[in-house]
Short mmCIF file of C-alpha atoms and ligand atoms in Angstrom, two decimals:
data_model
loop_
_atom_site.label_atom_id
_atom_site.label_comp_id
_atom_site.label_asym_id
_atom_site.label_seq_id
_atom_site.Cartn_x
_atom_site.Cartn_y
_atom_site.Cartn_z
CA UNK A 1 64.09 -204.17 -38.52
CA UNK A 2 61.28 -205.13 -35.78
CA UNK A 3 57.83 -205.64 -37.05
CA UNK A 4 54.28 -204.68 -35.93
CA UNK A 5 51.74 -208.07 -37.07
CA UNK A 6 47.85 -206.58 -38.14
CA UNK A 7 44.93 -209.25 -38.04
CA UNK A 8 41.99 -207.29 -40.49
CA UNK A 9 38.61 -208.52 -39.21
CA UNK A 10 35.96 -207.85 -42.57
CA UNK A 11 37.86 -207.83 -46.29
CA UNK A 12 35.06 -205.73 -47.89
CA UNK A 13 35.99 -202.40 -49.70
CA UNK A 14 37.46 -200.90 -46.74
CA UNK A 15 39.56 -203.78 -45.91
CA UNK A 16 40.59 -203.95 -49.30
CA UNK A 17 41.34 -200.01 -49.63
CA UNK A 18 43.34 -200.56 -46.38
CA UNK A 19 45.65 -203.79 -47.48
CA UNK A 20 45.79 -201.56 -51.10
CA UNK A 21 47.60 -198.77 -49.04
CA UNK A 22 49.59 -201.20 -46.77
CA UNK A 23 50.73 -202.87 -49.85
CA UNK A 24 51.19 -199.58 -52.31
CA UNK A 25 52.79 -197.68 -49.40
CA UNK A 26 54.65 -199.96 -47.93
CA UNK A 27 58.51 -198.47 -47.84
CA UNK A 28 56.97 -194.77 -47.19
CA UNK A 29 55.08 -196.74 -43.97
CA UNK A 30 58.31 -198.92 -42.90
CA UNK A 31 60.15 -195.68 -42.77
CA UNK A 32 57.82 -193.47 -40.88
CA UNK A 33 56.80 -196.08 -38.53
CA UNK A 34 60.64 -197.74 -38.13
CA UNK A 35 59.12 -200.88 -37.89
CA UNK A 36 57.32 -203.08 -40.87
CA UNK A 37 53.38 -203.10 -40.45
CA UNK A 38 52.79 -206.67 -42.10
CA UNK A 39 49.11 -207.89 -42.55
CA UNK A 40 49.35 -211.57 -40.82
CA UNK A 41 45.75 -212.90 -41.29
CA UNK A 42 42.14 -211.52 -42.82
CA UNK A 43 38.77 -213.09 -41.80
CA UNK A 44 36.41 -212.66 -44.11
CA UNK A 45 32.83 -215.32 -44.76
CA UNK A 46 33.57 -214.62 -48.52
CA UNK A 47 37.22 -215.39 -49.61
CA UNK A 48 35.56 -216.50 -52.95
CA UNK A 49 34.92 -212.55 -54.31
CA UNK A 50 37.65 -210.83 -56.18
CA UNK A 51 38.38 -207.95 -54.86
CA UNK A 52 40.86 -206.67 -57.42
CA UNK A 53 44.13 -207.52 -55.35
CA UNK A 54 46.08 -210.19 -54.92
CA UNK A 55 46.45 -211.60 -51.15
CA UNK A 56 48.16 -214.72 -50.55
CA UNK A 57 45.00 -217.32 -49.65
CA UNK A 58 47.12 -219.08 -47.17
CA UNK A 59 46.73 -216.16 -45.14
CA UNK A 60 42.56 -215.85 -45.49
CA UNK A 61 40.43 -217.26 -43.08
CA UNK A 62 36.47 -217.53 -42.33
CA UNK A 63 37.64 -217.45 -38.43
CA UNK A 64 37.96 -214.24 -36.92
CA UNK A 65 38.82 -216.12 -33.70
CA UNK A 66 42.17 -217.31 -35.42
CA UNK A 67 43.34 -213.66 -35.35
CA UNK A 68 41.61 -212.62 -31.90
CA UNK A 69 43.58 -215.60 -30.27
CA UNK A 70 46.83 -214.96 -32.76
CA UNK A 71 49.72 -214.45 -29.99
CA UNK A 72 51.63 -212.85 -32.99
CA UNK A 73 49.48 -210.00 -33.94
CA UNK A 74 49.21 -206.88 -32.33
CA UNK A 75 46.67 -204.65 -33.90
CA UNK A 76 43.34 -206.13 -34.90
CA UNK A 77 41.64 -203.96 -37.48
CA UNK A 78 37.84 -204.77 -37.36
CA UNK A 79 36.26 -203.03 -40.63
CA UNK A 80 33.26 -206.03 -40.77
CA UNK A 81 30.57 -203.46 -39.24
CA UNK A 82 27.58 -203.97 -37.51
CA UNK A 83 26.84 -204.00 -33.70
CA UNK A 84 26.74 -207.44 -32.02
CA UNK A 85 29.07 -209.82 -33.46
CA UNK A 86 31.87 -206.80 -34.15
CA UNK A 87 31.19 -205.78 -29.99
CA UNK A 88 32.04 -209.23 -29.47
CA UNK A 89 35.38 -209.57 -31.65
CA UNK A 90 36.45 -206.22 -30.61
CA UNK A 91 36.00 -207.01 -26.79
CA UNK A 92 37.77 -210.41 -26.76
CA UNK A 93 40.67 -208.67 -28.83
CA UNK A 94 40.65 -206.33 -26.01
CA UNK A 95 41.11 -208.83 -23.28
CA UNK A 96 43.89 -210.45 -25.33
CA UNK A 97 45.97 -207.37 -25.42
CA UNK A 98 45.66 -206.45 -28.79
CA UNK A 99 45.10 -202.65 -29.52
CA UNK A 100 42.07 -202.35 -31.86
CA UNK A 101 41.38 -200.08 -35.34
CA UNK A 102 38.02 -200.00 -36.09
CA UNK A 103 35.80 -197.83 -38.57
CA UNK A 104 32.78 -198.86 -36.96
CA UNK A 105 30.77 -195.30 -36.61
CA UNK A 106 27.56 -197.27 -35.41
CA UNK A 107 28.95 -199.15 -32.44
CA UNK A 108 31.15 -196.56 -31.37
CA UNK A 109 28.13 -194.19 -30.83
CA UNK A 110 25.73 -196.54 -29.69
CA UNK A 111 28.04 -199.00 -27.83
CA UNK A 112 31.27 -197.21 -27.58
CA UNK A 113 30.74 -197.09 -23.36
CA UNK A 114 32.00 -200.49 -22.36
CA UNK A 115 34.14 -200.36 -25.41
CA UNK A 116 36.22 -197.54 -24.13
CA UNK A 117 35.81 -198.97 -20.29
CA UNK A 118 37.73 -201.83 -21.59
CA UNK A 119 40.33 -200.37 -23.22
CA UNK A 120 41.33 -198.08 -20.61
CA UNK A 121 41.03 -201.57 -18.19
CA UNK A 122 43.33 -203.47 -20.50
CA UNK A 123 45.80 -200.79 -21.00
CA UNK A 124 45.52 -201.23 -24.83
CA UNK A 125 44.76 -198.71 -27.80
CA UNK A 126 41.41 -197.78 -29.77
CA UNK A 127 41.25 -196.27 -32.74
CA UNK A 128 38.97 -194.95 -34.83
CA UNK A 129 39.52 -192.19 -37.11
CA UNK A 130 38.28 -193.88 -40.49
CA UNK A 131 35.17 -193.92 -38.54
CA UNK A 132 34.16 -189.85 -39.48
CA UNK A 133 34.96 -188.04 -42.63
CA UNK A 134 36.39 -190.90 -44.14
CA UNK A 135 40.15 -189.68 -45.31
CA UNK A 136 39.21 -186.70 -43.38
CA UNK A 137 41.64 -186.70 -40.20
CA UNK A 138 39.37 -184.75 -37.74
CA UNK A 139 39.39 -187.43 -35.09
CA UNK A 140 42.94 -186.84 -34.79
CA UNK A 141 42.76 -183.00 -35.30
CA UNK A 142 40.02 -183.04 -32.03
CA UNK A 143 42.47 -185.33 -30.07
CA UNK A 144 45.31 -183.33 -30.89
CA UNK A 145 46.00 -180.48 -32.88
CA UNK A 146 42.78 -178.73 -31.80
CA UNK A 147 42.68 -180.09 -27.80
CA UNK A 148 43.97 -176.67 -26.22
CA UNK A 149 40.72 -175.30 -27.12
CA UNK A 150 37.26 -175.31 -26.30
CA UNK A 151 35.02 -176.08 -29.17
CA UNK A 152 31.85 -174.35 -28.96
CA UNK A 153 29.88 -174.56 -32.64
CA UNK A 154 30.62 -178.03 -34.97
CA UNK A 155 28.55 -177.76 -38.37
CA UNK A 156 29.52 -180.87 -40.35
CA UNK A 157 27.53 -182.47 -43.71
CA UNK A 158 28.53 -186.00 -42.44
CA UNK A 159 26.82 -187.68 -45.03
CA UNK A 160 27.83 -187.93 -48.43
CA UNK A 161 24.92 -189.87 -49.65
CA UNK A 162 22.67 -187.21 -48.64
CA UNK A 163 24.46 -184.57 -49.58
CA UNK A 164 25.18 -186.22 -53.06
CA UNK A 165 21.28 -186.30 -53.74
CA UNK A 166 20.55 -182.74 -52.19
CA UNK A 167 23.28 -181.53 -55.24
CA UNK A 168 21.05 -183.07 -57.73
CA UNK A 169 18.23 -182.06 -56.68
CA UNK A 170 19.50 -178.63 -56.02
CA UNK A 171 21.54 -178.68 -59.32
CA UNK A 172 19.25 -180.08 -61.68
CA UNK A 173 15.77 -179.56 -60.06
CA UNK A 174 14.86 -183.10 -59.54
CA UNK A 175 12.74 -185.13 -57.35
CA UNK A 176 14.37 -186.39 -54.33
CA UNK A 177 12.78 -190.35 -55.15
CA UNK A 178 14.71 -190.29 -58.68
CA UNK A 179 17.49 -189.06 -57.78
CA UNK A 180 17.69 -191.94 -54.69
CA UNK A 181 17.05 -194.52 -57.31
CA UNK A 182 19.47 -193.37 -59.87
CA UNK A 183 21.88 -192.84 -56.97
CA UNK A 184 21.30 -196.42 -56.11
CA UNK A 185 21.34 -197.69 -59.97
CA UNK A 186 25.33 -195.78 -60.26
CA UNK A 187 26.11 -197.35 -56.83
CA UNK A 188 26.32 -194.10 -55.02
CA UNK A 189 24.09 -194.82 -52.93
CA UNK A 190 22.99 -198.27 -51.02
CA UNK A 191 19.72 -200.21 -51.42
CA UNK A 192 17.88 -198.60 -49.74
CA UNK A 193 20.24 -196.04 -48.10
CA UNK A 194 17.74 -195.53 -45.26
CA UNK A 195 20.68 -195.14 -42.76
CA UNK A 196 22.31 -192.52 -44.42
CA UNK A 197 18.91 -190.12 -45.66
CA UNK A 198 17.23 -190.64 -42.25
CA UNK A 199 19.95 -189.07 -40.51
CA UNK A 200 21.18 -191.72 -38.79
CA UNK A 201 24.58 -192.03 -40.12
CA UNK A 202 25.55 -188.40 -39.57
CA UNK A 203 24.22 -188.24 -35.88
CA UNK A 204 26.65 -191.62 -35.35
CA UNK A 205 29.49 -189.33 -36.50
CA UNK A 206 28.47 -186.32 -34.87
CA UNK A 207 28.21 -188.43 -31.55
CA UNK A 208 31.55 -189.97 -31.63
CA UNK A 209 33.05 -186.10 -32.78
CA UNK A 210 31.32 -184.41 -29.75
CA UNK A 211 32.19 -187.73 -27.08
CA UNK A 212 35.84 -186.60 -28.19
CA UNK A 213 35.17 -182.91 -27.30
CA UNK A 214 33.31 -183.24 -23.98
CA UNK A 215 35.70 -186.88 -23.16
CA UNK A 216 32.32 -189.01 -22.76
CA UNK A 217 29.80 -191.10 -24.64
CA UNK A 218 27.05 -189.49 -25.97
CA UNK A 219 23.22 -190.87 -24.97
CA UNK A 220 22.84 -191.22 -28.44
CA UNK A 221 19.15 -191.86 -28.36
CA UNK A 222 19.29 -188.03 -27.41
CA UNK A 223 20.40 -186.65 -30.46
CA UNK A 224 17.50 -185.03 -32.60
CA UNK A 225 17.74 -186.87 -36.34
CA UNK A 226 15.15 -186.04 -39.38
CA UNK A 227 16.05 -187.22 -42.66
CA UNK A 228 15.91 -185.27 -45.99
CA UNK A 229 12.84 -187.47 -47.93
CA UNK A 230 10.64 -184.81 -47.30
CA UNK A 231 12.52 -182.15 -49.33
CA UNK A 232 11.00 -181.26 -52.58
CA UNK A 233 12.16 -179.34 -55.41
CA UNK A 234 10.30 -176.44 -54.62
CA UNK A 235 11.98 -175.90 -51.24
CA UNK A 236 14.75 -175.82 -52.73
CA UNK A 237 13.92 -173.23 -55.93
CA UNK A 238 12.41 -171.56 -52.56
CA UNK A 239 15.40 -171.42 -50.86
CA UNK A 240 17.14 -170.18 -53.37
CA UNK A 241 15.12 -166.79 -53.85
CA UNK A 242 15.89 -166.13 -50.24
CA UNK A 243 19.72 -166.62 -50.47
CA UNK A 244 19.99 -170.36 -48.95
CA UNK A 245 21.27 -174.00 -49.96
CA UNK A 246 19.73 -177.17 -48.30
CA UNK A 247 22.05 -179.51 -46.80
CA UNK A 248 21.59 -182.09 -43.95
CA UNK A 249 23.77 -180.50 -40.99
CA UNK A 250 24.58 -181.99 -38.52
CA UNK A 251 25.00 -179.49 -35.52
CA UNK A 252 26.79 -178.98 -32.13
CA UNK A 253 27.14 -176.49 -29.89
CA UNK A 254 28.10 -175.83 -26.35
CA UNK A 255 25.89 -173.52 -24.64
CA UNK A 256 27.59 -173.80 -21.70
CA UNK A 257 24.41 -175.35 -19.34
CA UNK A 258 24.36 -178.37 -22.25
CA UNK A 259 24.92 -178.93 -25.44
CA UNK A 260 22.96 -178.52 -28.87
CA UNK A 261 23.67 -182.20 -30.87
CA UNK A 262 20.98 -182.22 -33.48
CA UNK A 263 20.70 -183.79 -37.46
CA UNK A 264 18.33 -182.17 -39.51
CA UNK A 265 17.63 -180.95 -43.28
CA UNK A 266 18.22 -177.10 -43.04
CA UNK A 267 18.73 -173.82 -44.93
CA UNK A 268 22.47 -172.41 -44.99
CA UNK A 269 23.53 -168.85 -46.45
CA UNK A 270 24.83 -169.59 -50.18
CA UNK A 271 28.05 -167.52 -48.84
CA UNK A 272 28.60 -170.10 -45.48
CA UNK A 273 31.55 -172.14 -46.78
CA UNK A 274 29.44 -175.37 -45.87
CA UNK A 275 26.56 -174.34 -48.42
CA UNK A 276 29.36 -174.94 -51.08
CA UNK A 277 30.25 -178.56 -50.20
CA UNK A 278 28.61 -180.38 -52.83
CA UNK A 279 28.72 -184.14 -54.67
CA UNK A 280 29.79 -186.67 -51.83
CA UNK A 281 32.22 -184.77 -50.18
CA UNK A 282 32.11 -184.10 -46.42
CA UNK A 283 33.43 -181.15 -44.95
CA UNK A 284 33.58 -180.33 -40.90
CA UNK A 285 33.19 -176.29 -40.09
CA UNK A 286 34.19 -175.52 -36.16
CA UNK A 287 35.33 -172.67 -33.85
CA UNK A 288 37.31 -173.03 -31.07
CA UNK A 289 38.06 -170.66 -28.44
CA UNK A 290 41.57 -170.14 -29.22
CA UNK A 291 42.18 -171.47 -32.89
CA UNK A 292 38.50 -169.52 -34.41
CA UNK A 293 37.06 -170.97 -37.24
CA UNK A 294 38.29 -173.74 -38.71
CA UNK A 295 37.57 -176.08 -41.81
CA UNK A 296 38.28 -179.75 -42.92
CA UNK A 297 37.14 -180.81 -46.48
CA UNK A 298 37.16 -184.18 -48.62
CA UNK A 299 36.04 -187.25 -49.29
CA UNK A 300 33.47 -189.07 -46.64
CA UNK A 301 33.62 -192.43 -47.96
CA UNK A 302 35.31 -194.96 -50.10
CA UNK A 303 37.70 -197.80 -50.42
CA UNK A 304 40.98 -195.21 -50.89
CA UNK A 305 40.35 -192.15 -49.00
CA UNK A 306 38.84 -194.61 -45.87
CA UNK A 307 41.57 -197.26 -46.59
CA UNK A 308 43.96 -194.03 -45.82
CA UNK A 309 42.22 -193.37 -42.71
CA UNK A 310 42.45 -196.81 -41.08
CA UNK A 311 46.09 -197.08 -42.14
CA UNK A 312 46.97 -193.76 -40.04
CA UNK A 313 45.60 -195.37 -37.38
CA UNK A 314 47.22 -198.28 -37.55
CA UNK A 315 50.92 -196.13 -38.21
CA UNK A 316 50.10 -194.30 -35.13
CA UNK A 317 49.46 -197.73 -32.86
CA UNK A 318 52.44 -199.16 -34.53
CA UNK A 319 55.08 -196.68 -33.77
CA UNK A 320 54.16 -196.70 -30.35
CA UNK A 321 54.39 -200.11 -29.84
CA UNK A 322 57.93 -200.11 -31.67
CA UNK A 323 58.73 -197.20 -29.40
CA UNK A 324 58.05 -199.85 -26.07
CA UNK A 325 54.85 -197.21 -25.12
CA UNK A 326 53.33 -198.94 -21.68
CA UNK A 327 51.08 -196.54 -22.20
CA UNK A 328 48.58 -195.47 -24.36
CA UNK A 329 46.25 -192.53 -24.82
CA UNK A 330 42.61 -192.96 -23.64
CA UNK A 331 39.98 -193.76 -26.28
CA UNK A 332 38.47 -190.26 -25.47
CA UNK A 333 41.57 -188.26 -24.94
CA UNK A 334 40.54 -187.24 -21.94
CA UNK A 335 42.83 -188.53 -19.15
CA UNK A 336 40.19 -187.04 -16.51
CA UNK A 337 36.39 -188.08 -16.82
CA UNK A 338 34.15 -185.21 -16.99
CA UNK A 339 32.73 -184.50 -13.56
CA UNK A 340 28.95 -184.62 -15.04
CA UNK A 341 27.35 -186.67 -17.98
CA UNK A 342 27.02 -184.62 -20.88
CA UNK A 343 23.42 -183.42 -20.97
CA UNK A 344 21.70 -182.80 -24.79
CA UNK A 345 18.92 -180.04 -24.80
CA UNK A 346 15.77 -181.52 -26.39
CA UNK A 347 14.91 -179.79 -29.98
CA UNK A 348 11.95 -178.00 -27.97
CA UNK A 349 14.31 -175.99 -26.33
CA UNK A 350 16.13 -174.52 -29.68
CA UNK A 351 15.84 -171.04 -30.83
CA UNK A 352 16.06 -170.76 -34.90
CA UNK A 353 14.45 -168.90 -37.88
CA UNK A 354 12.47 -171.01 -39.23
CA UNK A 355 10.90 -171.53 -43.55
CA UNK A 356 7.86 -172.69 -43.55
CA UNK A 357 5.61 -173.61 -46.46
CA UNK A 358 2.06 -173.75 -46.01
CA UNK A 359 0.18 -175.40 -49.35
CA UNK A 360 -3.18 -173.68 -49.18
CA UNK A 361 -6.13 -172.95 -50.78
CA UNK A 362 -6.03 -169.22 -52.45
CA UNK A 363 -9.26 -167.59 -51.26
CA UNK A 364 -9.55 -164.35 -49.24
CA UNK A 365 -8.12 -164.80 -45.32
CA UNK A 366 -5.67 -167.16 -46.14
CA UNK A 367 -2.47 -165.16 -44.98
CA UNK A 368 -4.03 -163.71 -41.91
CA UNK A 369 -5.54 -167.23 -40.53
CA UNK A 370 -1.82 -168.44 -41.11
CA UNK A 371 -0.21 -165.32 -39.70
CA UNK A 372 -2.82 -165.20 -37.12
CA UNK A 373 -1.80 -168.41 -35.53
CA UNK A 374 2.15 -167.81 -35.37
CA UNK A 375 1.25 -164.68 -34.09
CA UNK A 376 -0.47 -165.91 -31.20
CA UNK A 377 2.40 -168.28 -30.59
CA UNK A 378 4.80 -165.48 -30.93
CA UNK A 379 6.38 -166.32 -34.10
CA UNK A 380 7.07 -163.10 -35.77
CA UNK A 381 7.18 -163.07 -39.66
CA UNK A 382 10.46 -161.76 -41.40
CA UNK A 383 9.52 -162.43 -45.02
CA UNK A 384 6.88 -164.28 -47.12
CA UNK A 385 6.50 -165.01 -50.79
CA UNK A 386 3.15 -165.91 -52.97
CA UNK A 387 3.08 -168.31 -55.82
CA UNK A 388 1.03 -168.64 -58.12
CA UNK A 389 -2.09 -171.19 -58.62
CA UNK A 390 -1.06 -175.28 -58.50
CA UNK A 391 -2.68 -177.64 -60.52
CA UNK A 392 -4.71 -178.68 -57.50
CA UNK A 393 -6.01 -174.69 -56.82
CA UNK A 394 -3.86 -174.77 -54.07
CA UNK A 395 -1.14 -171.97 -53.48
CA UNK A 396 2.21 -171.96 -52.20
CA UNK A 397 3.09 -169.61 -48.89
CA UNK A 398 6.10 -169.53 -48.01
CA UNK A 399 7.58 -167.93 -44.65
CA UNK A 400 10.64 -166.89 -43.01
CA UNK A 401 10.55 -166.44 -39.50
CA UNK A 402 12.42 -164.41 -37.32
CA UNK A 403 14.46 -166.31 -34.01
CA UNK A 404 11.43 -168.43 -32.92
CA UNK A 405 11.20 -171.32 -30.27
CA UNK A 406 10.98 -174.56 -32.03
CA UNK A 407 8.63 -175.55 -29.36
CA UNK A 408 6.42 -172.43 -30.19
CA UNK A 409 6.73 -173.67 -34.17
CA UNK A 410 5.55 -176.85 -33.40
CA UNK A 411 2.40 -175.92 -31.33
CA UNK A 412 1.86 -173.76 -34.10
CA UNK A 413 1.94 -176.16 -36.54
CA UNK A 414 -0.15 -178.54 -34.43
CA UNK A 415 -2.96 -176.15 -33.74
CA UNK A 416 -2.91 -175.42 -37.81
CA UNK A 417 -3.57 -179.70 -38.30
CA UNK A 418 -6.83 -180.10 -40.18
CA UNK A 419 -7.51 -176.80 -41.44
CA UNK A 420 -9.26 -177.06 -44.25
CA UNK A 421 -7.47 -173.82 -45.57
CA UNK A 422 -4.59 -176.40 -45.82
CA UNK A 423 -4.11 -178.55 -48.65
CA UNK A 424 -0.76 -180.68 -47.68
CA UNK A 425 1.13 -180.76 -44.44
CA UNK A 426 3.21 -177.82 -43.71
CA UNK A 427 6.97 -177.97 -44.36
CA UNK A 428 9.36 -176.63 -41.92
CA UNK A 429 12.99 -176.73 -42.36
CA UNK A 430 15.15 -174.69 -39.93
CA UNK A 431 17.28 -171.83 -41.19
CA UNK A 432 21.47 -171.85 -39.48
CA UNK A 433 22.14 -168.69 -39.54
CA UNK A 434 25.95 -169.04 -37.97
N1 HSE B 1 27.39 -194.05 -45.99
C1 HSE B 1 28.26 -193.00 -45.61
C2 HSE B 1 27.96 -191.75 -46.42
C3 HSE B 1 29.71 -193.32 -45.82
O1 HSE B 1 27.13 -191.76 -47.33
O2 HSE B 1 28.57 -190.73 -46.13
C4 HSE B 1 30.33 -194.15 -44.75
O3 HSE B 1 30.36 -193.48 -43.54
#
């Protein structure tokens, strides 16, 4: 029986999910793979903290190096995160021949460019599927089961934190700020989880998701992000009356000159199959040209479901190698750069309905001063609701619009700054009407 050596680079909870299933399913992966996948060394600063297994201390290291330079181990799994240092391991395990796992969303989308270069250079294997979704396998479904088609429209809810706090809120009418700070008390959340509410952490999945699609890197710093702090309980009471659930969506879609990649808070119909993807789960709704719509569901995070991500990964490297592949697939799966660099329409140029909630003082003129000024920007009105007096005097109007141009919302919205009709800021939260 030949064997396949790992090296795991970072022994935190998604090293330790991954050496859990390693260990638990170890005859089920010997007999799939026809080769034993045996974890030689793990670098890790702490090898004090228990992390509720046992792993034989002889073969823990502080070192990462001692794995990198390892002749014996093929597959370096780097699950330590962050940008510089991991860049560094993964690049030098690169030039040593060793075929990489990694579930490192943030360096793949900001960094993934020379990554990638060096892989295809070196002939070796990257892989990254734990790094979106979690146990969701949609890397793997873009690469392969979905690659005869085109994919024109991805909706995804990327980010389980987020969407874990928009359930409460939505579910039991609470603040967003206590709900983040019980979220952080139960350890569903981290302290403070700006990455993940800000938007940040989706648009890294949703880049590395549509570099797979188009078969390039994705100018990340293109990619519209607004986080979900601004979302209050009555948006969402609001949203309900007209037939919506808030979620953070994270959106892409081909328009054929360019491509839509945005991250934003918005409204969904409560009968889209996304509205209904609550707690921490993720889910990933897309149409291709040939398959139509199709859905993937589960768990976005975690020590088990991620654990079982990396370890597919590391299966799929492993049976090739046992197999004598020469050759591997590209990072991308796209044997054939695209001929142009994917371009990203800027948020100006988008064309949604649009809520928007105006807090306002409730004296005669109101309405038409409001409605006045989308008019002259050519927003037209589709629906509007009244409520009654705040505490501060101030009313609540709330409008749908009809298909406007975000660029025409905005000016609107800027020419509206400092009314003194106005009590708060507008809201705005954009309405997917897929
Ligand atoms: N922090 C991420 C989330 C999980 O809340 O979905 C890891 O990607």
């Amino acid at each position: 029986m030949s064997q396949v050596n790992i090296g795991i680079i970072g022994f935190g909870t998604v090293g330790a999910g991954t050496f859990e299933a390693l260990n638990t399913n170890q005859e089920l992966i010997t007999n799939r793979v026809g080769a034993k996948v045996v974890v030689k060394k793990i670098a890790d600063l702490d090898l004090e903290t228990d992390r509720g297994i046992f792993v034989d201390p002889n073969i823990m290291t502080t070192n990462a190096m001692e794995l990198i330079d390892d002749p014996e181990i093929d597959i370096i799994v780097e699950l330590m995160g962050g940008l510089e240092k991991a860049e560094e391991f993964i690049l030098k395990a690169i030039k040593n021949g060793k075929h990489v796992v990694t579930a490192n969303k943030a360096l793949l989308a900001e960094k993934g460019e020379k990554i990638y270069r060096a892989a295809i250079k070196y002939g070796i294997n990257i892989s990254f599927e734990a790094s979106v979704g979690g146990g969701i396998p949609i890397i793997g479904a873009l690469k392969d089961g979905l690659s005869a088609n085109r994919i024109k429209t991805i909706i995804g809810i990327l980010n389980g934190t987020s969407n874990y706090i928009l359930t409460r809120m939505t579910n039991e009418g609470l603040p967003y700020e206590q709900v983040v700070q019980e979220a952080v008390k139960l350890g569903f959340a981290e302290n403070p989880p700006t990455l993940d509410v800000n938007g940040t952490d989706a648009a890294h999945k949703l880049a590395i998701i549509v570099s797979i699609i188009f078969g390039a890197p994705v100018p990340f710093d293109q990619i519209y992000r607004e986080g979900i702090d601004f979302i209050t309980p009555d948006d969402i009471r609001f949203a309900d009356e007209f037939g919506y659930n808030i979620k953070l969506l994270a959106i892409a879609r081909d328009l054929g000159e360019g491509l839509e990649v945005r991250v934003h808070p918005a409204m969904i119909s409560k009968h889209h199959i996304l509205a209904n993807v609550n707690d921490a789960y993720n889910a990933i709704f897309l149409e291709g040209d040939f398959v139509g719509p199709n859905l993937f569901y589960g768990l976005g995070a975690g020590k088990h479901p991620t654990g079982s991500a990396v370890v597919a990964d590391i299966m799929n490297v492993a049976r090739q190698i046992k197999l004598g592949a020469k050759n591997f697939t590209p990072p991308l799966a796209h044997a054939i750069q695209p001929k142009q660099n994917i371009c990203i329409h800027s948020i100006d140029e988008l064309t949604s309905a649009y809520y928007i909630r105006f807090s306002a003082l409730d004296q005669p003129g109101v309405l038409s001063r409001i409605s006045g000024i989308l008019s002259k920007h050519d927003i037209s009105i589709s629906s509007v609701i009244q409520k009654g007096r705040q505490i501060d005097g101030s009313v609540s109007i709330v409008m749908l619009t009809h298909e406007s141009r975000e660029i025409q919302v905005q000016n609107a919205l800027e020419e509206m700054k400092g009314m003194e009709i106005l009590t708060k800021k507008p809201v705005m939260i954009r309405v997917e009407q897929q």
